[in-house]
Amino acid sequence: AHHYMYGPHRLKYPLIRVGERGEGKWRRATWDEALELIAEKVIDTIRNHAPDCISVYSPGPSVAPVSFAAGHRFAHLIGGHAHTYFDWYGDH
């Protein structure tokens, strides 16, 4: 697992796609820019579709309890739904 964290291809800052999907064209963004873009997309989805169109994927509670709680709390506050890798397999 340390190869993922310290590998030469790991991401250290946000990237925003500038080309078509699949082209592999990206530009570096600031954290503020990336978070603002995400917030705009969440608000747009809530306004133009429905809050339950938003799905928040968080780690399992035994792996990262704070991230788990934060993801589920965010989903609850906006009216979305949350799931973990347990739900991915559908048998838990």
mmCIF file of C-alpha atoms in Angstrom:
data_model
loop_
_atom_site.group_PDB
_atom_site.id
_atom_site.type_symbol
_atom_site.label_atom_id
_atom_site.label_comp_id
_atom_site.label_asym_id
_atom_site.label_seq_id
_atom_site.Cartn_x
_atom_site.Cartn_y
_atom_site.Cartn_z
ATOM 1 C CA ALA A 1 0.000 0.000 0.000
ATOM 2 C CA HIS A 2 2.914 2.382 0.527
ATOM 3 C CA HIS A 3 3.438 2.406 -3.247
ATOM 4 C CA TYR A 4 0.100 4.189 -3.617
ATOM 5 C CA MET A 5 0.977 6.808 -1.039
ATOM 6 C CA TYR A 6 4.549 7.451 -2.128
ATOM 7 C CA GLY A 7 4.423 6.451 -5.794
ATOM 8 C CA PRO A 8 5.452 8.869 -8.542
ATOM 9 C CA HIS A 9 1.907 9.066 -9.954
ATOM 10 C CA ARG A 10 0.059 9.972 -6.776
ATOM 11 C CA LEU A 11 -2.023 13.124 -6.763
ATOM 12 C CA LYS A 12 -0.840 15.886 -4.454
ATOM 13 C CA TYR A 13 -3.255 18.621 -5.533
ATOM 14 C CA PRO A 14 -6.637 18.875 -7.279
ATOM 15 C CA LEU A 15 -6.906 18.532 -11.044
ATOM 16 C CA ILE A 16 -9.764 19.743 -13.244
ATOM 17 C CA ARG A 17 -10.473 18.093 -16.578
ATOM 18 C CA VAL A 18 -10.038 20.500 -19.502
ATOM 19 C CA GLY A 19 -10.543 18.088 -22.380
ATOM 20 C CA GLU A 20 -13.196 15.562 -23.216
ATOM 21 C CA ARG A 21 -13.722 12.673 -20.858
ATOM 22 C CA GLY A 22 -11.065 10.049 -21.488
ATOM 23 C CA GLU A 23 -8.612 12.393 -23.219
ATOM 24 C CA GLY A 24 -6.428 12.703 -20.143
ATOM 25 C CA LYS A 25 -6.215 16.501 -20.316
ATOM 26 C CA TRP A 26 -6.095 18.161 -16.903
ATOM 27 C CA ARG A 27 -5.023 21.403 -15.292
ATOM 28 C CA ARG A 28 -3.899 22.033 -11.773
ATOM 29 C CA ALA A 29 -6.432 23.789 -9.527
ATOM 30 C CA THR A 30 -6.306 25.344 -6.097
ATOM 31 C CA TRP A 31 -8.098 23.604 -3.256
ATOM 32 C CA ASP A 32 -10.506 26.540 -3.003
ATOM 33 C CA GLU A 33 -11.334 26.307 -6.701
ATOM 34 C CA ALA A 34 -11.906 22.557 -6.513
ATOM 35 C CA LEU A 35 -14.093 22.771 -3.400
ATOM 36 C CA GLU A 36 -16.122 25.619 -4.898
ATOM 37 C CA LEU A 37 -16.703 23.593 -8.068
ATOM 38 C CA ILE A 38 -17.857 20.593 -6.018
ATOM 39 C CA ALA A 39 -20.185 22.787 -3.917
ATOM 40 C CA GLU A 40 -21.688 24.320 -7.075
ATOM 41 C CA LYS A 41 -22.344 20.856 -8.527
ATOM 42 C CA VAL A 42 -24.001 19.676 -5.297
ATOM 43 C CA ILE A 43 -26.254 22.754 -5.167
ATOM 44 C CA ASP A 44 -27.059 22.449 -8.880
ATOM 45 C CA THR A 45 -28.041 18.803 -8.458
ATOM 46 C CA ILE A 46 -30.261 19.570 -5.456
ATOM 47 C CA ARG A 47 -31.998 22.469 -7.223
ATOM 48 C CA ASN A 48 -32.442 20.909 -10.672
ATOM 49 C CA HIS A 49 -32.994 17.277 -9.802
ATOM 50 C CA ALA A 50 -33.387 16.090 -6.204
ATOM 51 C CA PRO A 51 -31.209 15.749 -3.114
ATOM 52 C CA ASP A 52 -31.488 11.974 -3.214
ATOM 53 C CA CYS A 53 -29.665 12.028 -6.561
ATOM 54 C CA ILE A 54 -26.499 12.619 -4.533
ATOM 55 C CA SER A 55 -24.720 9.578 -3.189
ATOM 56 C CA VAL A 56 -21.897 10.006 -0.702
ATOM 57 C CA TYR A 57 -19.395 7.166 -0.572
ATOM 58 C CA SER A 58 -17.493 6.984 2.692
ATOM 59 C CA PRO A 59 -15.073 4.486 4.202
ATOM 60 C CA GLY A 60 -16.318 1.859 6.595
ATOM 61 C CA PRO A 61 -16.700 2.846 10.237
ATOM 62 C CA SER A 62 -14.016 0.432 11.403
ATOM 63 C CA VAL A 63 -11.473 1.858 8.957
ATOM 64 C CA ALA A 64 -12.005 5.599 9.411
ATOM 65 C CA PRO A 65 -14.733 6.450 11.938
ATOM 66 C CA VAL A 66 -14.434 10.238 11.573
ATOM 67 C CA SER A 67 -14.589 10.123 7.750
ATOM 68 C CA PHE A 68 -17.464 7.648 7.961
ATOM 69 C CA ALA A 69 -19.416 9.915 10.314
ATOM 70 C CA ALA A 70 -18.640 13.058 8.288
ATOM 71 C CA GLY A 71 -19.778 11.494 5.013
ATOM 72 C CA HIS A 72 -22.995 10.141 6.490
ATOM 73 C CA ARG A 73 -23.719 13.405 8.317
ATOM 74 C CA PHE A 74 -23.201 15.434 5.123
ATOM 75 C CA ALA A 75 -25.512 13.142 3.158
ATOM 76 C CA HIS A 76 -28.151 13.369 5.892
ATOM 77 C CA LEU A 77 -27.977 17.180 6.031
ATOM 78 C CA ILE A 78 -28.462 17.658 2.288
ATOM 79 C CA GLY A 79 -31.076 14.916 1.906
ATOM 80 C CA GLY A 80 -28.808 12.593 -0.047
ATOM 81 C CA HIS A 81 -27.846 9.065 0.833
ATOM 82 C CA ALA A 82 -24.599 7.507 1.940
ATOM 83 C CA HIS A 83 -23.023 4.132 1.473
ATOM 84 C CA THR A 84 -19.788 2.319 2.210
ATOM 85 C CA TYR A 85 -17.904 -0.538 0.632
ATOM 86 C CA PHE A 86 -20.206 -2.879 2.591
ATOM 87 C CA ASP A 87 -23.105 -1.653 0.450
ATOM 88 C CA TRP A 88 -21.038 -2.023 -2.714
ATOM 89 C CA TYR A 89 -21.205 -5.797 -2.420
ATOM 90 C CA GLY A 90 -24.868 -5.737 -1.410
ATOM 91 C CA ASP A 91 -24.669 -8.691 0.969
ATOM 92 C CA HIS A 92 -24.142 -6.990 4.307
#
